[in-house]
CSV table of N, CA and C in Angstrom, one decimal:
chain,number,residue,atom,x,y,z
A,1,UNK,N,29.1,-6.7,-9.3
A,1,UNK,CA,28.4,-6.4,-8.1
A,1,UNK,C,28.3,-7.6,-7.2
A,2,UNK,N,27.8,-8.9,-7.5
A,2,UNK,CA,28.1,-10.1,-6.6
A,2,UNK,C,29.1,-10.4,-5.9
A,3,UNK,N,30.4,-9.7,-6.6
A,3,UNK,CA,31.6,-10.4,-6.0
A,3,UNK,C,32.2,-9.0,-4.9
A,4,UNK,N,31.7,-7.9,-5.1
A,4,UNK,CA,32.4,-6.9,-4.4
A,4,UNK,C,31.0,-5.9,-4.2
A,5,UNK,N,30.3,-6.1,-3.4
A,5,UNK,CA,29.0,-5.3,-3.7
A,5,UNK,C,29.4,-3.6,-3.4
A,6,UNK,N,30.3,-3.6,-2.2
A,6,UNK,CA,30.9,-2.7,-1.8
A,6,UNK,C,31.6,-1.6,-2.8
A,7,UNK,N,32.3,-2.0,-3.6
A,7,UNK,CA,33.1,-1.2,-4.5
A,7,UNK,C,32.0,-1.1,-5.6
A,8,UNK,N,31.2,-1.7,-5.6
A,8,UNK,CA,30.2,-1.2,-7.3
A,8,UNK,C,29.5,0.1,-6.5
A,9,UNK,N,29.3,-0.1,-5.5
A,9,UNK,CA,28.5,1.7,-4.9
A,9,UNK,C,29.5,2.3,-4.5
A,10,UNK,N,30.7,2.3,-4.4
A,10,UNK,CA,31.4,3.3,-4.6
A,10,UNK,C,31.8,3.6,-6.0
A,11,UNK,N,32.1,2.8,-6.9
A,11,UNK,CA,32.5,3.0,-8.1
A,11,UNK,C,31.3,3.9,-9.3
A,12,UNK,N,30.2,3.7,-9.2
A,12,UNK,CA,28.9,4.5,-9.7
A,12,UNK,C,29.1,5.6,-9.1
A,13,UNK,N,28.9,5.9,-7.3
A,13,UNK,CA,29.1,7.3,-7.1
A,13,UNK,C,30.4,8.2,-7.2
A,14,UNK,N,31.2,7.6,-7.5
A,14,UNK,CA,32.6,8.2,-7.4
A,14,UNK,C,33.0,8.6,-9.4
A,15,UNK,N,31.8,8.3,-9.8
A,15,UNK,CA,32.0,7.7,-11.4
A,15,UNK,C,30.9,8.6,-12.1
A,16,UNK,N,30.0,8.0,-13.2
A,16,UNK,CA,29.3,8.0,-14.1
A,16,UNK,C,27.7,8.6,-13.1
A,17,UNK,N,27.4,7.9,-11.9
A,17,UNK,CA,26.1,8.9,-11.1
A,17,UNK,C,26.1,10.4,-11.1
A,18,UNK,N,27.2,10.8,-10.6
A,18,UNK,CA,27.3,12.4,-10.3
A,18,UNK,C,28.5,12.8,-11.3
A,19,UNK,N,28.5,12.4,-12.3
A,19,UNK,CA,29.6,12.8,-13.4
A,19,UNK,C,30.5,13.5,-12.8
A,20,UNK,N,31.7,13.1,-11.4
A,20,UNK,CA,32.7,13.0,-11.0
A,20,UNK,C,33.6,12.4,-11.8
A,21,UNK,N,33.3,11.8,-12.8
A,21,UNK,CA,34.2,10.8,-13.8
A,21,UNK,C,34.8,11.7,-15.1
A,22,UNK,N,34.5,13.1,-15.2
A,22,UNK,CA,34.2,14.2,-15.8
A,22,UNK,C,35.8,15.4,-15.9
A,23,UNK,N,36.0,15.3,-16.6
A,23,UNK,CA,37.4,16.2,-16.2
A,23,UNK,C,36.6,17.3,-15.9
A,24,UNK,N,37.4,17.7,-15.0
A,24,UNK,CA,37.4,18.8,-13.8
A,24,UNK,C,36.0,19.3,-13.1
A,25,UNK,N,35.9,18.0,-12.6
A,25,UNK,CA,34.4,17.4,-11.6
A,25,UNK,C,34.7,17.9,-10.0
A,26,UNK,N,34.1,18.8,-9.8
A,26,UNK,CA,34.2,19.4,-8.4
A,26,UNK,C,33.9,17.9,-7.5
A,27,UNK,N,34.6,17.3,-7.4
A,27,UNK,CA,34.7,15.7,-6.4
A,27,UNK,C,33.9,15.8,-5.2
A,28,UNK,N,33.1,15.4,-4.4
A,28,UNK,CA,32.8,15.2,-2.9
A,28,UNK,C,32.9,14.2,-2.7
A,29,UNK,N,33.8,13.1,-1.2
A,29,UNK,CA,33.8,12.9,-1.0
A,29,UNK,C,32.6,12.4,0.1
A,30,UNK,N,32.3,13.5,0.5
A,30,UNK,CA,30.9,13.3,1.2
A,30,UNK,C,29.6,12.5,0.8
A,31,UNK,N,28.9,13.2,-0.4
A,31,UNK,CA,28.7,12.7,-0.8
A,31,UNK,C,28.8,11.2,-1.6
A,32,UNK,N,30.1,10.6,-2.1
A,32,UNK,CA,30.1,9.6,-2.8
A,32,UNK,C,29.8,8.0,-1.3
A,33,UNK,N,30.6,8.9,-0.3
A,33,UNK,CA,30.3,7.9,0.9
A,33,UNK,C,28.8,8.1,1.4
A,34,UNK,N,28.0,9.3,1.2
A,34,UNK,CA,26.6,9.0,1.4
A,34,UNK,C,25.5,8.0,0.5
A,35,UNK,N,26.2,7.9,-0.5
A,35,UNK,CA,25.3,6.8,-2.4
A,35,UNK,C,26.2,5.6,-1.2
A,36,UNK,N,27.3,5.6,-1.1
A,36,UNK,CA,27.7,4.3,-0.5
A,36,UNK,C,26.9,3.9,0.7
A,37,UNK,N,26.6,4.5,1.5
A,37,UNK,CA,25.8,4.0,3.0
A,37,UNK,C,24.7,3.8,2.4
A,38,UNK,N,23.9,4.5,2.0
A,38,UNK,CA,22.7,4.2,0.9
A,38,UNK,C,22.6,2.6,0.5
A,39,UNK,N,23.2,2.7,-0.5
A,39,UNK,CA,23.2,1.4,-1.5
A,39,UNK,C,23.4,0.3,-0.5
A,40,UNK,N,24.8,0.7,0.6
A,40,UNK,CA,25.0,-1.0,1.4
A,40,UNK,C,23.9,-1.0,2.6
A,41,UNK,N,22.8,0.1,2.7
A,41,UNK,CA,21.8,-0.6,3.8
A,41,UNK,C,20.3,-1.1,3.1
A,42,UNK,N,20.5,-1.1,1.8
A,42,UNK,CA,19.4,-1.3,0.8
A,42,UNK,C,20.0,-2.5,0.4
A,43,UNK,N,18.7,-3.5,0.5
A,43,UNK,CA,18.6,-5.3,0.1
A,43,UNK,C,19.2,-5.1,-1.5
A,44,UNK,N,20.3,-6.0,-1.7
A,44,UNK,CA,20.7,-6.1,-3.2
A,44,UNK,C,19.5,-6.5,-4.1
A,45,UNK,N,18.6,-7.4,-3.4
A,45,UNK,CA,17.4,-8.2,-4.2
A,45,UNK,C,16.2,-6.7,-4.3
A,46,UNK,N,16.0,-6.1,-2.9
A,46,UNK,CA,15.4,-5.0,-3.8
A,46,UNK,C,15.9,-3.8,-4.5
A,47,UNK,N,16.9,-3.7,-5.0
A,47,UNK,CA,17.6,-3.0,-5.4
A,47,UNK,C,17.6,-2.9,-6.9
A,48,UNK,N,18.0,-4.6,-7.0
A,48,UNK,CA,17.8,-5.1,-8.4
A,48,UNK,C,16.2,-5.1,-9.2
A,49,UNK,N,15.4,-5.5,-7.9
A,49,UNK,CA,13.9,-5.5,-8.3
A,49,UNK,C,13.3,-4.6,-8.6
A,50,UNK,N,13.9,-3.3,-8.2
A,50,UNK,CA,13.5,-1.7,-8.3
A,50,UNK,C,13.7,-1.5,-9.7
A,51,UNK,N,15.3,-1.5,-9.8
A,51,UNK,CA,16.0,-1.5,-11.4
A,51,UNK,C,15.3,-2.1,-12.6
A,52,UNK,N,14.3,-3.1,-12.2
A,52,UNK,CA,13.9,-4.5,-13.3
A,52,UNK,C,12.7,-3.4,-13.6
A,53,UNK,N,12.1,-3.2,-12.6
A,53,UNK,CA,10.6,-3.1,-12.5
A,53,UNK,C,10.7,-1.6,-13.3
A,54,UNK,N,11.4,-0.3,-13.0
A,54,UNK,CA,11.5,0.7,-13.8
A,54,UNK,C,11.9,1.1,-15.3
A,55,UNK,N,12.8,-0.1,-15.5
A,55,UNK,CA,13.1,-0.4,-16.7
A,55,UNK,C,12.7,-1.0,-17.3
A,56,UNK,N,12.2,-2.1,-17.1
A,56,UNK,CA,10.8,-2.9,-17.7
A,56,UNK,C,9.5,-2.7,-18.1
A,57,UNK,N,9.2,-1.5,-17.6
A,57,UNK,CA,7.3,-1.0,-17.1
A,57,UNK,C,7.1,0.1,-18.4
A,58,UNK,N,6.3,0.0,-18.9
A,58,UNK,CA,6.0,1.0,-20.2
A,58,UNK,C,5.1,1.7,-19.2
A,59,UNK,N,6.0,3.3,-19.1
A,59,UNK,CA,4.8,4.3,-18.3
A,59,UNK,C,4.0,5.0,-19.5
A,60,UNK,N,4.0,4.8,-20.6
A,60,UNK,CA,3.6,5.8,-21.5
A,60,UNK,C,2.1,5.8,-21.8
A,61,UNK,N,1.1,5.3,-21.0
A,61,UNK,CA,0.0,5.7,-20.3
A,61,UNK,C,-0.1,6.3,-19.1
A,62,UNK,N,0.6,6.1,-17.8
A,62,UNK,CA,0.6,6.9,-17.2
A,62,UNK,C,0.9,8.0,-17.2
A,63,UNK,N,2.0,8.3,-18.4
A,63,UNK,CA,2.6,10.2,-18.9
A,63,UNK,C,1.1,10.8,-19.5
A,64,UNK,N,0.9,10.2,-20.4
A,64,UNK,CA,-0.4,10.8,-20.9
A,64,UNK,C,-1.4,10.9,-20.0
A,65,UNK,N,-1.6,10.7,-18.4
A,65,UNK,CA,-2.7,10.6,-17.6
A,65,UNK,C,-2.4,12.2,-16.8
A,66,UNK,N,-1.4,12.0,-17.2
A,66,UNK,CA,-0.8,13.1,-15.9
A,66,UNK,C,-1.6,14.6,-17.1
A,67,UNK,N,-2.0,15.3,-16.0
A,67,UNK,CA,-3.0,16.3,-16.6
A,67,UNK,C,-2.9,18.0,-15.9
A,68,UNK,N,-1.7,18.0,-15.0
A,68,UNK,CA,-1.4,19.2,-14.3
A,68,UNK,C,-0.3,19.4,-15.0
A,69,UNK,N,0.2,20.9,-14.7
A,69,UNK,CA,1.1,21.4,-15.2
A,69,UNK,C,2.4,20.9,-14.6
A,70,UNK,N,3.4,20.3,-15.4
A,70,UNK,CA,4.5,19.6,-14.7
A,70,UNK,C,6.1,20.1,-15.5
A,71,UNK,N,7.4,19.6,-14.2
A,71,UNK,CA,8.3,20.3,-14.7
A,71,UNK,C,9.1,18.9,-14.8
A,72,UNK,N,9.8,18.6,-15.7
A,72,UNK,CA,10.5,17.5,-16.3
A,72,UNK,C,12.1,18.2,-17.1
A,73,UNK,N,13.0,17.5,-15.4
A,73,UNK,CA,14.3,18.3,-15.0
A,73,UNK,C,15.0,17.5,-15.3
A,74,UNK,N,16.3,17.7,-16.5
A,74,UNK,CA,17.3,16.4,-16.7
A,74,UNK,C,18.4,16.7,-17.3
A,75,UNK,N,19.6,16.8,-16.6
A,75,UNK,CA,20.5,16.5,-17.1
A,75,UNK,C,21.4,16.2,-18.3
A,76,UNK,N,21.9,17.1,-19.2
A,76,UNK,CA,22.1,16.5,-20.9
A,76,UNK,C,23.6,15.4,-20.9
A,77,UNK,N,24.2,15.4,-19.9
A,77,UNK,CA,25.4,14.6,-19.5
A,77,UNK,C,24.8,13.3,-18.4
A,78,UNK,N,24.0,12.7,-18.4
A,78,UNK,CA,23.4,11.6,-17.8
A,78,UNK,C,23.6,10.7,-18.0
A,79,UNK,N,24.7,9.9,-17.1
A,79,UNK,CA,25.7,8.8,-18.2
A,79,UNK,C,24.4,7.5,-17.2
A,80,UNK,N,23.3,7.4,-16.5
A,80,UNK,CA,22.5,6.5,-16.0
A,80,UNK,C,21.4,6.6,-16.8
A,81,UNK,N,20.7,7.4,-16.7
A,81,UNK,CA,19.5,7.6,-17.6
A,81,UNK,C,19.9,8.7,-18.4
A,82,UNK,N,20.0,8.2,-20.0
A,82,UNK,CA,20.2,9.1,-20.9
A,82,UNK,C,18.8,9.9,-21.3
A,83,UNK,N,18.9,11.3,-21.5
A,83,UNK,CA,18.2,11.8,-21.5
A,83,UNK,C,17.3,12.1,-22.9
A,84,UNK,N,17.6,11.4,-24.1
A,84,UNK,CA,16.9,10.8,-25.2
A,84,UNK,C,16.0,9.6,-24.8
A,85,UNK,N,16.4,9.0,-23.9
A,85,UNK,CA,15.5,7.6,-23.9
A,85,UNK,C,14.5,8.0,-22.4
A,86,UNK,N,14.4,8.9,-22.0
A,86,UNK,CA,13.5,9.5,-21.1
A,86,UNK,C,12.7,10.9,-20.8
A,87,UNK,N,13.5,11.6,-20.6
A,87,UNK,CA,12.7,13.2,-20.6
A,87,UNK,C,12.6,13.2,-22.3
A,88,UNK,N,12.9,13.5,-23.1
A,88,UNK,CA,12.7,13.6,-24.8
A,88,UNK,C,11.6,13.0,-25.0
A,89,UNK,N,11.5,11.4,-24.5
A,89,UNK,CA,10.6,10.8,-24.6
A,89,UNK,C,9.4,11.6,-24.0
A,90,UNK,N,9.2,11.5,-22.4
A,90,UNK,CA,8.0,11.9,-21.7
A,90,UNK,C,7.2,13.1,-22.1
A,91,UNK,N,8.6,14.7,-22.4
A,91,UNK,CA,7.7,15.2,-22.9
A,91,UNK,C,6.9,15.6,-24.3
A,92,UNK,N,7.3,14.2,-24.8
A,92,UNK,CA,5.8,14.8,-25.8
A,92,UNK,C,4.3,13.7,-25.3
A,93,UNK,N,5.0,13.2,-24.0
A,93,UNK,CA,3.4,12.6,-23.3
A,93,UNK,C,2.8,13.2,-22.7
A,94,UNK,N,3.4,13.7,-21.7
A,94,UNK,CA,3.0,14.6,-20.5
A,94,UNK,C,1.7,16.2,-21.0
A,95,UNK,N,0.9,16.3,-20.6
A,95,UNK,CA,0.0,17.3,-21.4
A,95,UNK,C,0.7,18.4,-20.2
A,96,UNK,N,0.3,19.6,-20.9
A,96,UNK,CA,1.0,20.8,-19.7
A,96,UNK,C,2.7,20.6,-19.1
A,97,UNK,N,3.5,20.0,-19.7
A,97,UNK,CA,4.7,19.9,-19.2
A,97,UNK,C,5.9,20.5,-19.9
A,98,UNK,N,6.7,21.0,-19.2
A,98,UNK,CA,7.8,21.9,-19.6
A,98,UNK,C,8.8,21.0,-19.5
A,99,UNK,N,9.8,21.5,-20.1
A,99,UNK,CA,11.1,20.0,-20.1
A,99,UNK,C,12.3,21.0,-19.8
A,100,UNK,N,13.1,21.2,-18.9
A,100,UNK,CA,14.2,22.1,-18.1
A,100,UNK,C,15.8,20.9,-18.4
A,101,UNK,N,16.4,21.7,-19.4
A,101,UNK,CA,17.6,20.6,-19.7
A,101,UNK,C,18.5,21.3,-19.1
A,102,UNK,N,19.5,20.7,-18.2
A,102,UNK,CA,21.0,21.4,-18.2
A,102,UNK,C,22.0,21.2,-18.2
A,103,UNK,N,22.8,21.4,-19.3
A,103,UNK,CA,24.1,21.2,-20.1
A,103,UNK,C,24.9,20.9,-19.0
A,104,UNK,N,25.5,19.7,-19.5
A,104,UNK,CA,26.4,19.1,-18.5
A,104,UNK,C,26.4,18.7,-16.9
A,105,UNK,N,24.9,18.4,-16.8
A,105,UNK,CA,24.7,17.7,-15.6
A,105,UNK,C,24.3,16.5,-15.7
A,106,UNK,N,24.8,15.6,-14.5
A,106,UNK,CA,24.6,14.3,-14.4
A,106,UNK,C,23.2,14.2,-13.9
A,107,UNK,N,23.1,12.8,-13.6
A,107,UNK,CA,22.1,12.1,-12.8
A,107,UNK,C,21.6,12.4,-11.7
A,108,UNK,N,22.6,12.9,-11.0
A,108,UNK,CA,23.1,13.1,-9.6
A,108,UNK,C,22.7,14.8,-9.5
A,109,UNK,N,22.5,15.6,-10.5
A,109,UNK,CA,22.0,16.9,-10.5
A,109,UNK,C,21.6,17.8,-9.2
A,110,UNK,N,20.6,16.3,-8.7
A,110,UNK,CA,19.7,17.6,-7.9
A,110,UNK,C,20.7,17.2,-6.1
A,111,UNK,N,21.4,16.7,-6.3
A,111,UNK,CA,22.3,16.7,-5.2
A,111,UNK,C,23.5,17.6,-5.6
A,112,UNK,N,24.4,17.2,-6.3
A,112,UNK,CA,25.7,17.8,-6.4
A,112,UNK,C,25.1,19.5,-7.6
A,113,UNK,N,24.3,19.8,-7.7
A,113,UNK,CA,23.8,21.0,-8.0
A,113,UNK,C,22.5,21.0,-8.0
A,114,UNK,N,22.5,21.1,-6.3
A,114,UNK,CA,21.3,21.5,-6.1
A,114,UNK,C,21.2,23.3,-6.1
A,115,UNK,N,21.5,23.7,-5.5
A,115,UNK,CA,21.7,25.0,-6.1
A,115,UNK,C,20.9,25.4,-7.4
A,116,UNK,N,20.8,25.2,-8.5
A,116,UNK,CA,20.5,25.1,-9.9
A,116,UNK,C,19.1,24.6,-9.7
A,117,UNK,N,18.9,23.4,-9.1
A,117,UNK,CA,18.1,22.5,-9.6
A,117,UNK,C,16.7,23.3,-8.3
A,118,UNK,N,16.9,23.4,-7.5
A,118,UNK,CA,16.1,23.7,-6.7
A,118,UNK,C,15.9,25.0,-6.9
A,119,UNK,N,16.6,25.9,-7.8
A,119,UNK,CA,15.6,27.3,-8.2
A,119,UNK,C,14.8,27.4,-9.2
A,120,UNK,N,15.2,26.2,-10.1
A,120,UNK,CA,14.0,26.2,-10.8
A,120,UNK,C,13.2,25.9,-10.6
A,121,UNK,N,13.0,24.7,-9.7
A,121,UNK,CA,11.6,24.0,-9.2
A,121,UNK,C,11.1,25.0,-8.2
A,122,UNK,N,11.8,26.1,-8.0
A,122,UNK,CA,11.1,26.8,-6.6
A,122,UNK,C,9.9,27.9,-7.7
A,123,UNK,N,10.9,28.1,-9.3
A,123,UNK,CA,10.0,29.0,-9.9
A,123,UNK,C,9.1,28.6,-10.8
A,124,UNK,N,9.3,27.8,-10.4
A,124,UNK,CA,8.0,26.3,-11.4
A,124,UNK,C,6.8,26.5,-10.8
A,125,UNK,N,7.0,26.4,-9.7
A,125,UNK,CA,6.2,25.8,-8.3
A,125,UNK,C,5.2,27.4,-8.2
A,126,UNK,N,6.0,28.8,-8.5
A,126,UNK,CA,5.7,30.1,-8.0
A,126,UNK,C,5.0,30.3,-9.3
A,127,UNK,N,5.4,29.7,-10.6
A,127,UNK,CA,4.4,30.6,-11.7
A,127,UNK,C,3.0,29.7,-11.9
């Protein structure tokens, strides 16, 4: 990333983010140049400091605070955040939370299948 900042946000979106990297990955170009505008108008230094601070921080008091009924959506093909070391984990913190997995989605889910992702949250939201 220091030496080519440019090609590491294309190379994530075009890759392992939206599991495009996937034999027979419905590709958008559209999108992979939108993670790319993203990433290059966002400070490298906060970028990284974002990354430190989320991966660093034990939320496993704040999961346990959370006290409404909650929907915890994740991708089982999640080549960024694997979905053993995060949703598996949360929900047996989260009191009232349902855990919504879906086979062979990426990271990138609630964009490149939003479709999916946004009916469930619409029937989450309705029950």
């Amino acid at each position: 990333m220091a030496t080519n900042r440019s090609q590491f946000y294309l190379d994530i979106a075009s890759g392992p983010f939206y599991g495009f990297n996937r034999p027979g990955a419905d590709i958008s170009q559209g999108v992979i140049q939108n993670w790319w505008r993203q990433g290059m108008t966002g400070s490298a230094q906060a970028h990284h400091e974002g990354i430190k601070a989320f991966s660093e921080t034990d939320f496993t008091d704040d999961l346990r605070a959370i006290d409404v009924p909650t929907l915890i959506m994740h991708g089982d093909d999640d080549q960024i955040v694997p979905i053993a070391n995060s949703a598996e984990m949360a929900i047996t913190l989260v009191k009232n939370a349902r855990l919504k997995v879906y086979p062979g989605l990426s990271h990138g889910m609630c964009t490149v299948n939003a479709d999916t992702a946004n009916a469930d949250l619409l029937d989450f939201i309705e029950s």
